[in-house]
PDB file of C-alpha atoms in Angstrom:
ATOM      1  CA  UNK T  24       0.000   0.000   0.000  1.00 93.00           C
ATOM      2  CA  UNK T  25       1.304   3.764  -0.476  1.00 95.00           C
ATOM      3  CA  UNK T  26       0.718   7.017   1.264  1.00 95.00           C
ATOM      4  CA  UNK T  27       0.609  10.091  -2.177  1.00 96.00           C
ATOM      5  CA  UNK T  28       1.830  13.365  -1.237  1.00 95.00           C
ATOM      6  CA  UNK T  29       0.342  15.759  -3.675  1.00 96.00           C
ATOM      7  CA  UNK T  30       3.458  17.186  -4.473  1.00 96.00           C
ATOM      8  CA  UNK T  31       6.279  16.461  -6.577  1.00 97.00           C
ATOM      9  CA  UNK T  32       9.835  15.359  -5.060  1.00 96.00           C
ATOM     10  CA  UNK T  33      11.213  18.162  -6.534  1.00 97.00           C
ATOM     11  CA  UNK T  34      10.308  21.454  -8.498  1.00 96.00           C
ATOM     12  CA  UNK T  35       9.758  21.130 -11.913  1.00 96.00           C
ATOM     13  CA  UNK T  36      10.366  24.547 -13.713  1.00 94.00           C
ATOM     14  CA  UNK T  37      10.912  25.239 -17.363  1.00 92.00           C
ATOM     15  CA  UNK T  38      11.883  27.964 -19.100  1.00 88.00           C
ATOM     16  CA  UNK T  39      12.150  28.188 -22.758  1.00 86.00           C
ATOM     17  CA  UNK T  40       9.225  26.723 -24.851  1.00 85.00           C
ATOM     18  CA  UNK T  41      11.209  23.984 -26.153  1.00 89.00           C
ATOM     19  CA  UNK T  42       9.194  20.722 -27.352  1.00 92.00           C
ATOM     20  CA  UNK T  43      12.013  19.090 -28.700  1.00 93.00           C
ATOM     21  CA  UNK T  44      13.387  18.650 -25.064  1.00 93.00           C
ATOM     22  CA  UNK T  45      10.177  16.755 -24.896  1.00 94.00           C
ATOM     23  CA  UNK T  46      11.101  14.336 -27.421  1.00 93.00           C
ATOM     24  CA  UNK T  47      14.557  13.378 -25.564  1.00 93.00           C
ATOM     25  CA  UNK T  48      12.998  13.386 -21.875  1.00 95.00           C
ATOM     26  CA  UNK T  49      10.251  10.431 -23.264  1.00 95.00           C
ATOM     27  CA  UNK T  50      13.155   8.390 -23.289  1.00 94.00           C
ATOM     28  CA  UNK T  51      13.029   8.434 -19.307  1.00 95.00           C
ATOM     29  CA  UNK T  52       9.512   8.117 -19.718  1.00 97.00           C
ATOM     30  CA  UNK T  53       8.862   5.387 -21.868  1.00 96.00           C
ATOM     31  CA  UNK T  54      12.664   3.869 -22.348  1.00 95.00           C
ATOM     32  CA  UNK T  55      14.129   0.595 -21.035  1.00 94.00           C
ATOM     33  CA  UNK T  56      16.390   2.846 -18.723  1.00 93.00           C
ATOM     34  CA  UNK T  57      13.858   5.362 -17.907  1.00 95.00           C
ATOM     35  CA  UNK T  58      11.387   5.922 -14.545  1.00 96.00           C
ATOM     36  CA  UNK T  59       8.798   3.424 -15.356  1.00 97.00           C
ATOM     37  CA  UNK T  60      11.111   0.515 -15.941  1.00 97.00           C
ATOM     38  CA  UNK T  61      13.417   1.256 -12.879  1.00 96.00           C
ATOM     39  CA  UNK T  62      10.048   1.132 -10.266  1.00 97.00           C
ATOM     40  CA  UNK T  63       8.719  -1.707 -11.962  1.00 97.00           C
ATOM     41  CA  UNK T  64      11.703  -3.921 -11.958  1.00 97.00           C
ATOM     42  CA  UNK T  65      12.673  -3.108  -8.330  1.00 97.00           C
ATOM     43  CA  UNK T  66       9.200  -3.298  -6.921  1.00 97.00           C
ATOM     44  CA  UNK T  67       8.588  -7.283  -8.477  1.00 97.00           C
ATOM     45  CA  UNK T  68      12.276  -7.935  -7.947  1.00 96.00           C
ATOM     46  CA  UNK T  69      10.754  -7.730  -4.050  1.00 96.00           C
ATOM     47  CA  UNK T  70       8.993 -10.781  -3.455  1.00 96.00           C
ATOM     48  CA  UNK T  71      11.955 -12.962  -4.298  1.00 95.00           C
ATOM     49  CA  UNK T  72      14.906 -11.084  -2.621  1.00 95.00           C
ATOM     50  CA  UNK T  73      16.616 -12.387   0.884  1.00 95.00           C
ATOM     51  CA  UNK T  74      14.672 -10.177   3.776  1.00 95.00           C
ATOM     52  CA  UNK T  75      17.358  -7.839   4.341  1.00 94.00           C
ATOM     53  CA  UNK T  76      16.933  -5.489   1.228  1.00 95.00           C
ATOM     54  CA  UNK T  77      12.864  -6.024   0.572  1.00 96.00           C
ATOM     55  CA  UNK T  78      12.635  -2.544   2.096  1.00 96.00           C
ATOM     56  CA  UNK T  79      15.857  -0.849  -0.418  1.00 97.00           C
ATOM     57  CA  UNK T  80      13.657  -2.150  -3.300  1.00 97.00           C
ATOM     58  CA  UNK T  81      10.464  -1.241  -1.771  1.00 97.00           C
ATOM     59  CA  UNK T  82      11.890   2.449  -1.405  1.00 97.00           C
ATOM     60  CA  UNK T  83      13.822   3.282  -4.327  1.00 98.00           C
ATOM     61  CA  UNK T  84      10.662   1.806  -6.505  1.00 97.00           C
ATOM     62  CA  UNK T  85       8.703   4.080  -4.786  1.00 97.00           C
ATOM     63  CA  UNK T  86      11.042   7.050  -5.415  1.00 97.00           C
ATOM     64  CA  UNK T  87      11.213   6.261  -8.811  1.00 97.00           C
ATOM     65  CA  UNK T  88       7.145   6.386  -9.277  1.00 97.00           C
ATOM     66  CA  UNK T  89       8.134  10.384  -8.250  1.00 97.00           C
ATOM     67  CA  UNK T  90      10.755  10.819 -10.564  1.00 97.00           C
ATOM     68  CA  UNK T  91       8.323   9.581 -13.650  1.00 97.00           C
ATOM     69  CA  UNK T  92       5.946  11.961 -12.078  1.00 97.00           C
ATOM     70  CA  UNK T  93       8.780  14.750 -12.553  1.00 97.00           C
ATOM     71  CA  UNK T  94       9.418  13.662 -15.824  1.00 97.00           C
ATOM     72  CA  UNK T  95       5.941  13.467 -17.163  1.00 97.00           C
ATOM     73  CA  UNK T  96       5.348  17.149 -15.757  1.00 96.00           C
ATOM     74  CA  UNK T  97       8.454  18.585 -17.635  1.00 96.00           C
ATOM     75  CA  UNK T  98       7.154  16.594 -20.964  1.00 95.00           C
ATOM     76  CA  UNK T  99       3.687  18.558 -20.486  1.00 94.00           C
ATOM     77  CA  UNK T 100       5.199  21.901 -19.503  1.00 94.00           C
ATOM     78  CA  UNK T 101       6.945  21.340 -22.694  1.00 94.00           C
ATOM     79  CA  UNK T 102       4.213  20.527 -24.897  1.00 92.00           C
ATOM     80  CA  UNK T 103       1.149  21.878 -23.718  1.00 91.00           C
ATOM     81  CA  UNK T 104       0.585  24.845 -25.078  1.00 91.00           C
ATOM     82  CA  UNK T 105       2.629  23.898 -28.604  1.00 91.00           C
ATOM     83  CA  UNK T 106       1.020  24.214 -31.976  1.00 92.00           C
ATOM     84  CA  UNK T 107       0.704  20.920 -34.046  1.00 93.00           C
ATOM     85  CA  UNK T 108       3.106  23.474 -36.272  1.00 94.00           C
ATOM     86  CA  UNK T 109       6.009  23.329 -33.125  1.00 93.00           C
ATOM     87  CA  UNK T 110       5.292  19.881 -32.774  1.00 93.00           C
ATOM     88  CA  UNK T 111       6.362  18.967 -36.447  1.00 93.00           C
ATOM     89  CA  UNK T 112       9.284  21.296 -35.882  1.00 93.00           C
ATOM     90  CA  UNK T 113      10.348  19.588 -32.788  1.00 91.00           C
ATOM     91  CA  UNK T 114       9.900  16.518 -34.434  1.00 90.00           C
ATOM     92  CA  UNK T 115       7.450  14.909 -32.582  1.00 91.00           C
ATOM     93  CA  UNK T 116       4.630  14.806 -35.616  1.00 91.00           C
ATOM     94  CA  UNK T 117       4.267  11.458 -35.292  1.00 90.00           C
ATOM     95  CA  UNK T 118       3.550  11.354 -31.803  1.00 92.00           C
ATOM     96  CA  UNK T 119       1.007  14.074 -32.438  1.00 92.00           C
ATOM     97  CA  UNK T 120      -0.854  12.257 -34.773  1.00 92.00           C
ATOM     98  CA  UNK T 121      -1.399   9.142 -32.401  1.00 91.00           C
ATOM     99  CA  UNK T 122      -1.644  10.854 -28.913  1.00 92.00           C
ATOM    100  CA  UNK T 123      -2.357  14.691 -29.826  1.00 90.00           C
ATOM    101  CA  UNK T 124       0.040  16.248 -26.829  1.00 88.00           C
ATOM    102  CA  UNK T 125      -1.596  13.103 -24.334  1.00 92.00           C
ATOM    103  CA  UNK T 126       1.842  11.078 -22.987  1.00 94.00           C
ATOM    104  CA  UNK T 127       2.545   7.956 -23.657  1.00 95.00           C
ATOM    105  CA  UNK T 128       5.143   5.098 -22.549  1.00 96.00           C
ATOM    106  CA  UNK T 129       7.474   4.774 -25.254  1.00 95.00           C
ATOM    107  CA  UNK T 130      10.951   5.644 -25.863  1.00 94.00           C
ATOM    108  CA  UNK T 131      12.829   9.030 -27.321  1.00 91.00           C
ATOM    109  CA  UNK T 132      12.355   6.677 -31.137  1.00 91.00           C
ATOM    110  CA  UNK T 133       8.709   5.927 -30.556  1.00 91.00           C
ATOM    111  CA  UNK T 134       9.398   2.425 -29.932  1.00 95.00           C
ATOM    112  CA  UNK T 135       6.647   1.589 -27.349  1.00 96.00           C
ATOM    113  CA  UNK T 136       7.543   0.190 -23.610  1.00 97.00           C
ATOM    114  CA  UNK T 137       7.677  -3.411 -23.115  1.00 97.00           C
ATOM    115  CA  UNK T 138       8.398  -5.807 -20.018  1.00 96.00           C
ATOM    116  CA  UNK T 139      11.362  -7.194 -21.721  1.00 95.00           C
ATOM    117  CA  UNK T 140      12.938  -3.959 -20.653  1.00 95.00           C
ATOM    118  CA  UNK T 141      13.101  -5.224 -17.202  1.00 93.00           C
ATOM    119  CA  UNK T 142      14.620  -8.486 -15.855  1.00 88.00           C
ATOM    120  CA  UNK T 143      13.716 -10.568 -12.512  1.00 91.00           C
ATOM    121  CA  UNK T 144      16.550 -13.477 -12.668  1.00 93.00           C
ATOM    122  CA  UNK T 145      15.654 -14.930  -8.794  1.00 94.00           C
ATOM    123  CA  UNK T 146      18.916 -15.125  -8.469  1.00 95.00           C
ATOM    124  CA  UNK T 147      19.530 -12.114  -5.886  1.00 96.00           C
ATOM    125  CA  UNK T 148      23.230 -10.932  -6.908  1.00 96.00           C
ATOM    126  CA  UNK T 149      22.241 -11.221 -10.670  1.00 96.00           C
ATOM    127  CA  UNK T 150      19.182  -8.792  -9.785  1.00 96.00           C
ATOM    128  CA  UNK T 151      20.835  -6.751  -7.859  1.00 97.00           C
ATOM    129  CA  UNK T 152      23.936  -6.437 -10.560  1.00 97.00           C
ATOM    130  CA  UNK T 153      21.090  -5.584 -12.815  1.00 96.00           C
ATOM    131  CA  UNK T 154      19.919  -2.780 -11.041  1.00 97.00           C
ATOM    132  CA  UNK T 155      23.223  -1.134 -10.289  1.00 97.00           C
ATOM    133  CA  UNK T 156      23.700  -1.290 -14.156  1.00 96.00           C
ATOM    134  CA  UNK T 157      20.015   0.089 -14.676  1.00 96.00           C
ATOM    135  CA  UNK T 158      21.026   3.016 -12.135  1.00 97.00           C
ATOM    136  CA  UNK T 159      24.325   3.788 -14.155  1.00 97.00           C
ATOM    137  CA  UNK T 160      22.438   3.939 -17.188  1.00 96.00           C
ATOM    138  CA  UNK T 161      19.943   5.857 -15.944  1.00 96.00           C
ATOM    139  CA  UNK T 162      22.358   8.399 -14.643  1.00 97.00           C
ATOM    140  CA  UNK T 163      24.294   8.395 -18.384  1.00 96.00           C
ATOM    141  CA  UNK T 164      20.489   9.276 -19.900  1.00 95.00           C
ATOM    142  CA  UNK T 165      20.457  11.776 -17.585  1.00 96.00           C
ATOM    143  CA  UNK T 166      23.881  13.441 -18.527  1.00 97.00           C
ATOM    144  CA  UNK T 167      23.254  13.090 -22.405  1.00 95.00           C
ATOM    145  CA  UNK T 168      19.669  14.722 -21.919  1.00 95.00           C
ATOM    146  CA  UNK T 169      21.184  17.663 -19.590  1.00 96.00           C
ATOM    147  CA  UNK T 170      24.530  17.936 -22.918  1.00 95.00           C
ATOM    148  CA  UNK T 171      21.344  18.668 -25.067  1.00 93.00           C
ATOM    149  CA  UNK T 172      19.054  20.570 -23.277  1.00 93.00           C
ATOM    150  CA  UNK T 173      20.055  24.413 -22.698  1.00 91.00           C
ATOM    151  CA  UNK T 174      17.203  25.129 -20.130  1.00 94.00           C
ATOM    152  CA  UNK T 175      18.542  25.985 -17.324  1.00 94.00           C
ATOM    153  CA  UNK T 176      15.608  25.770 -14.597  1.00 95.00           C
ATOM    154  CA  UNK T 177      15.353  21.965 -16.558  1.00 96.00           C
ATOM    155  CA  UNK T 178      18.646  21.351 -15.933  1.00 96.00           C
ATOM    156  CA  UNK T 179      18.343  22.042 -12.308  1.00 96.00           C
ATOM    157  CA  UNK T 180      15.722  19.236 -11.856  1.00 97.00           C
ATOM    158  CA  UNK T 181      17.565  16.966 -14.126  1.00 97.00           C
ATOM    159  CA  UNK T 182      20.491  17.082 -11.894  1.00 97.00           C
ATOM    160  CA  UNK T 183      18.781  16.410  -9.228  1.00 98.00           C
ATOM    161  CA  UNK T 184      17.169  13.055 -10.812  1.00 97.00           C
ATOM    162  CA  UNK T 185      20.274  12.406 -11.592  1.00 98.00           C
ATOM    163  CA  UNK T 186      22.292  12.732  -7.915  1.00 98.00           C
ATOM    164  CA  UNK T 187      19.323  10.395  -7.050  1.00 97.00           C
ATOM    165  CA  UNK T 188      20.555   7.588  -9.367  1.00 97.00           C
ATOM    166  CA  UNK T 189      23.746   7.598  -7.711  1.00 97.00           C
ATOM    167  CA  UNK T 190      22.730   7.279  -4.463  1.00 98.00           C
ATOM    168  CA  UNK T 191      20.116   4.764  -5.126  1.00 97.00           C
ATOM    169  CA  UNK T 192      23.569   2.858  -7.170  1.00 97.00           C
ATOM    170  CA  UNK T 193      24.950   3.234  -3.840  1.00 97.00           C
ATOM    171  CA  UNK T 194      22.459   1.633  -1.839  1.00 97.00           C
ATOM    172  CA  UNK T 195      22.239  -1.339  -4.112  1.00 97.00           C
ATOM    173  CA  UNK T 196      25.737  -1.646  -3.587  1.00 97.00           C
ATOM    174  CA  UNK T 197      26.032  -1.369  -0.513  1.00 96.00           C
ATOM    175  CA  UNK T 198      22.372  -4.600  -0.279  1.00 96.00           C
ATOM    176  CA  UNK T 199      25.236  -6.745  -2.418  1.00 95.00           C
ATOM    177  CA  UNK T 200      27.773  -6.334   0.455  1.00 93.00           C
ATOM    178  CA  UNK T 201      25.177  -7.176   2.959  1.00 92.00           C
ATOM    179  CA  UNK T 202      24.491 -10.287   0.652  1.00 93.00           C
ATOM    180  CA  UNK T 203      27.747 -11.737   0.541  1.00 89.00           C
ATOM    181  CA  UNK T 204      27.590 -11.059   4.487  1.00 75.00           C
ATOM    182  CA  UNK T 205      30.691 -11.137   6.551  1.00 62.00           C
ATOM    183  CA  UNK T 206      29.091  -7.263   7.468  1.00 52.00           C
ATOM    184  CA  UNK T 207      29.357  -7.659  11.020  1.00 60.00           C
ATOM    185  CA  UNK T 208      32.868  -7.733  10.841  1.00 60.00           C
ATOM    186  CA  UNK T 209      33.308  -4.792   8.276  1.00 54.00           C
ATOM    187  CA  UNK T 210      31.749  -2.339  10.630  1.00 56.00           C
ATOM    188  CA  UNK T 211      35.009  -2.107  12.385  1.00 55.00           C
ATOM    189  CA  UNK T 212      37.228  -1.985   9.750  1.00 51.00           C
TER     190      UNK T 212
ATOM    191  CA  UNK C   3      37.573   9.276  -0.180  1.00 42.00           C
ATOM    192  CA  UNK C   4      38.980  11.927  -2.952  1.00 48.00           C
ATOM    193  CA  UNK C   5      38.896  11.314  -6.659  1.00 62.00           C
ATOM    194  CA  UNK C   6      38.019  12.974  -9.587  1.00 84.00           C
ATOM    195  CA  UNK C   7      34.528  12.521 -10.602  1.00 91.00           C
ATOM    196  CA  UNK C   8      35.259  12.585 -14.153  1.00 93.00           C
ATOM    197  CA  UNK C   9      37.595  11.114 -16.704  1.00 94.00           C
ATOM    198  CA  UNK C  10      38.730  11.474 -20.244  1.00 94.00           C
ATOM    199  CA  UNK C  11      40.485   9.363 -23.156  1.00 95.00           C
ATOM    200  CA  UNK C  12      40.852  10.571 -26.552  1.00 95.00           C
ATOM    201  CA  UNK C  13      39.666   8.690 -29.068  1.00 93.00           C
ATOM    202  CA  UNK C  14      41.770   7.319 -32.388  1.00 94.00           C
ATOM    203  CA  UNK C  15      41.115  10.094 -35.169  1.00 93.00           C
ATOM    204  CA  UNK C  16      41.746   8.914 -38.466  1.00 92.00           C
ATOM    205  CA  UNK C  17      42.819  11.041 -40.793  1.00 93.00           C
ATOM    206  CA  UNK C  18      40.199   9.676 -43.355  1.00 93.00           C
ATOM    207  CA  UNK C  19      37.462  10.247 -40.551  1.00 91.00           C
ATOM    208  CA  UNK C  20      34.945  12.343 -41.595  1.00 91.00           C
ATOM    209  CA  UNK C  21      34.475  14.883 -39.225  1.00 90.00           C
ATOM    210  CA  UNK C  22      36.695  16.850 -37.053  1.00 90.00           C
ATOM    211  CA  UNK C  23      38.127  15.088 -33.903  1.00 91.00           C
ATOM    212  CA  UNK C  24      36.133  15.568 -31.010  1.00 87.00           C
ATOM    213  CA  UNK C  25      39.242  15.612 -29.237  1.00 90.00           C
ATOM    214  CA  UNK C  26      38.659  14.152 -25.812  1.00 92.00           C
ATOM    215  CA  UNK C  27      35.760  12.320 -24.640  1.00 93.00           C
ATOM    216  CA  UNK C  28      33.968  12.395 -21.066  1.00 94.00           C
ATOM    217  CA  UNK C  29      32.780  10.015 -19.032  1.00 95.00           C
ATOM    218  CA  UNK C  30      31.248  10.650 -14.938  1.00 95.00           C
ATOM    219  CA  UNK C  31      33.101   8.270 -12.010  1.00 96.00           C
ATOM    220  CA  UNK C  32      31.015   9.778  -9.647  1.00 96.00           C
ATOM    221  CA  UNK C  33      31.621   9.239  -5.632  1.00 95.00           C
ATOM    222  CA  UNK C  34      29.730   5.897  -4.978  1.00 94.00           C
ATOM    223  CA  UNK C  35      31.712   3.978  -7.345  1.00 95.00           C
ATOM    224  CA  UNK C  36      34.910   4.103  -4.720  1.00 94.00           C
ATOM    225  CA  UNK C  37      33.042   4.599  -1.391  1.00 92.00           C
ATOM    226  CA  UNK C  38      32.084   0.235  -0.625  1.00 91.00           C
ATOM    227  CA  UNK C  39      29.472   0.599   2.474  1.00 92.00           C
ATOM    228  CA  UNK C  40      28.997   4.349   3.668  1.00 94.00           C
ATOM    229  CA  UNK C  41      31.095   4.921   6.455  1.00 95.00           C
ATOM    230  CA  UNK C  42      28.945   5.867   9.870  1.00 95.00           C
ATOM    231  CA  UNK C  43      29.293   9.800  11.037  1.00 96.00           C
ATOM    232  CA  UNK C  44      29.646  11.496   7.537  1.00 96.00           C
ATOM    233  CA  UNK C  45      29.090  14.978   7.454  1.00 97.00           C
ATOM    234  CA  UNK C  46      25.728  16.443   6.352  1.00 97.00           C
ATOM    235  CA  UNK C  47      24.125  19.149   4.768  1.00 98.00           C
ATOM    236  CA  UNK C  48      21.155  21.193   6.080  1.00 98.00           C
ATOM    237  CA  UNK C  49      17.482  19.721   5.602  1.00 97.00           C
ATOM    238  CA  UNK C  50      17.080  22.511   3.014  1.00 97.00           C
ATOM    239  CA  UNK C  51      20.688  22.213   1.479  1.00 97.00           C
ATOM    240  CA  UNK C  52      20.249  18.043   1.205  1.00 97.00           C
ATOM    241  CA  UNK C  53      16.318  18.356  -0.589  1.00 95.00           C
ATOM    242  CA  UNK C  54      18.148  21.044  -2.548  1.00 95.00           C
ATOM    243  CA  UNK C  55      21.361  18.604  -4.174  1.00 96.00           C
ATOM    244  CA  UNK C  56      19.225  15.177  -3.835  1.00 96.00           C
ATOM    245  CA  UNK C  57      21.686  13.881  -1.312  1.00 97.00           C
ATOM    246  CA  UNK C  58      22.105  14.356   2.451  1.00 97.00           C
ATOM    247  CA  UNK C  59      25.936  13.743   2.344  1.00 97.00           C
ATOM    248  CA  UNK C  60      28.877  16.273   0.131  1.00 97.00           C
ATOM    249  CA  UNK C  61      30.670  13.137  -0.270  1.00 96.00           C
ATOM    250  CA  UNK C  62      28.218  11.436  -2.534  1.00 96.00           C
ATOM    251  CA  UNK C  63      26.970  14.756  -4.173  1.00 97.00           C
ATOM    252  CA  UNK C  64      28.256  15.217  -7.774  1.00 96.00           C
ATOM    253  CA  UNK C  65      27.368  18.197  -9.399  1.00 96.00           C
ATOM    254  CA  UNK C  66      27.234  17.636 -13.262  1.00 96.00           C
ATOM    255  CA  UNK C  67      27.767  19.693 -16.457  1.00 93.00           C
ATOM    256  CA  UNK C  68      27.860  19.691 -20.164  1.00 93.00           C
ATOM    257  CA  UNK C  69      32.137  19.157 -20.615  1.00 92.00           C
ATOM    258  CA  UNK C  70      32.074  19.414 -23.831  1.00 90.00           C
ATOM    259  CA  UNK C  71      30.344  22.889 -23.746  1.00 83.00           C
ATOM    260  CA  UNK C  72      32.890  23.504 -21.361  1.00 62.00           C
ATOM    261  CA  UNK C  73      35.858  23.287 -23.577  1.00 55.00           C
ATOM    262  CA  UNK C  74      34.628  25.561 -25.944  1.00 50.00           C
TER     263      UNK C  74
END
């Protein structure tokens, strides 16, 4: 069960009437590194995971859930008010055509989300390799988005999203330690 | 733990490559690859300051910019 706070984790502000930014942010939207993938492959990585890190999964899922909120808010700051005229400029016609300015869950190509994006191996070090990759690659999107975009107030946010992948890289690191145990003795180290 | 949170290598540039070299390229190393479990009693930032840079902790924060619009 979850608790919503009507608010959003962090501001989302945009400057410049931009809707091509749009068309690269979808790819954290929609992509197989983006927000939607992350929470769902942590939260149903959760039922099969040793006790210990049921709650990291449980948490950083969550979190994500509020950074695809963030995202989808900067992709409709971004488009909202643009003509279907903009739109063709930006180059997001075809998107236009199939979901006038609604958003949808498919990548910065079009290609639409699928499952295979995410994995869920059982096998907990496997899983939780995956995720430190998926939190890396996550973090690179976020660094190629922020060398294209030019918005400043954007970039602000962005940078935040992205601080927040390396932390939650951290704390998956940090579950694999406690997996392969011998923590006890670490502390003192 | 101090390191540099960013790296470089240039790339081979052929002189039958099409376009100009790009001379070096970037790529992040940011703190939590070399930190192993967080040691206890780190220093913090304010409330504010930590909501602000998305961590609680100026050892894992990583501030990141364009480096190629940088260099020019």
């Amino acid at each position: 069960m979850w608790v919503y706070e009507k608010k959003l984790q962090y501001p989302v502000k945009v400057t410049s009437c931009n809707p091509t930014l749009a068309k690269y942010l979808i790819e954290q939207y929609g992509g197989a590194d983006g927000e939607l993938a992350a929470a769902l492959r942590y939260l149903n990585q959760r039922y099969t995971i040793p006790d210990k890190v049921i709650g990291l999964l449980t948490d950083i899922g969550t979190e994500e859930f509020a950074h695809l909120e963030m995202i989808a808010t900067m992709i409709y700051k971004l488009t909202k008010d643009a003509t279907p005229e903009q739109l063709k400029a930006a180059g997001i016609a075809d998107h236009y055509v199939n979901h006038d300015s609604a958003l949808f869950y498919h990548n910065a190509a079009g290609v639409p989300f699928t499952a295979s994006y995410i994995a869920a191996k059982g096998d907990p070090i496997a899983d939780l390799y995956e995720d430190i990759a998926a939190e890396e690659k996550a973090r690179a999107t976020y660094q190629w988005i922020i060398n294209m975009s030019d918005d400043p107030d954007l970039n602000d946010s962005l940078r935040f999203l992205r601080e927040r992948e390396i932390i939650h890289s951290q704390r998956f690191r940090e579950a694999v330690e406690i997996l392969k145990e011998e923590r006890d003795r670490k502390i003192f180290f | 733990m101090s390191s540099s949170n960013q790296k470089s290598y240039v790339p081979y540039h052929s002189p039958y490559d099409p376009c100009p070299p790009i001379g070096k390229k970037y790529y992040s190393t940011p703190p939590n690859l070399y930190m192993g479990f967080q040691p206890y009693n780190l220093p913090q930032y304010s409330p504010k300051e930590a909501l602000q840079k998305g961590t609680l902790w100026p050892a894992f924060y990583d501030y990141y910019e364009n480096p190629y619009e940088r260099r020019r």
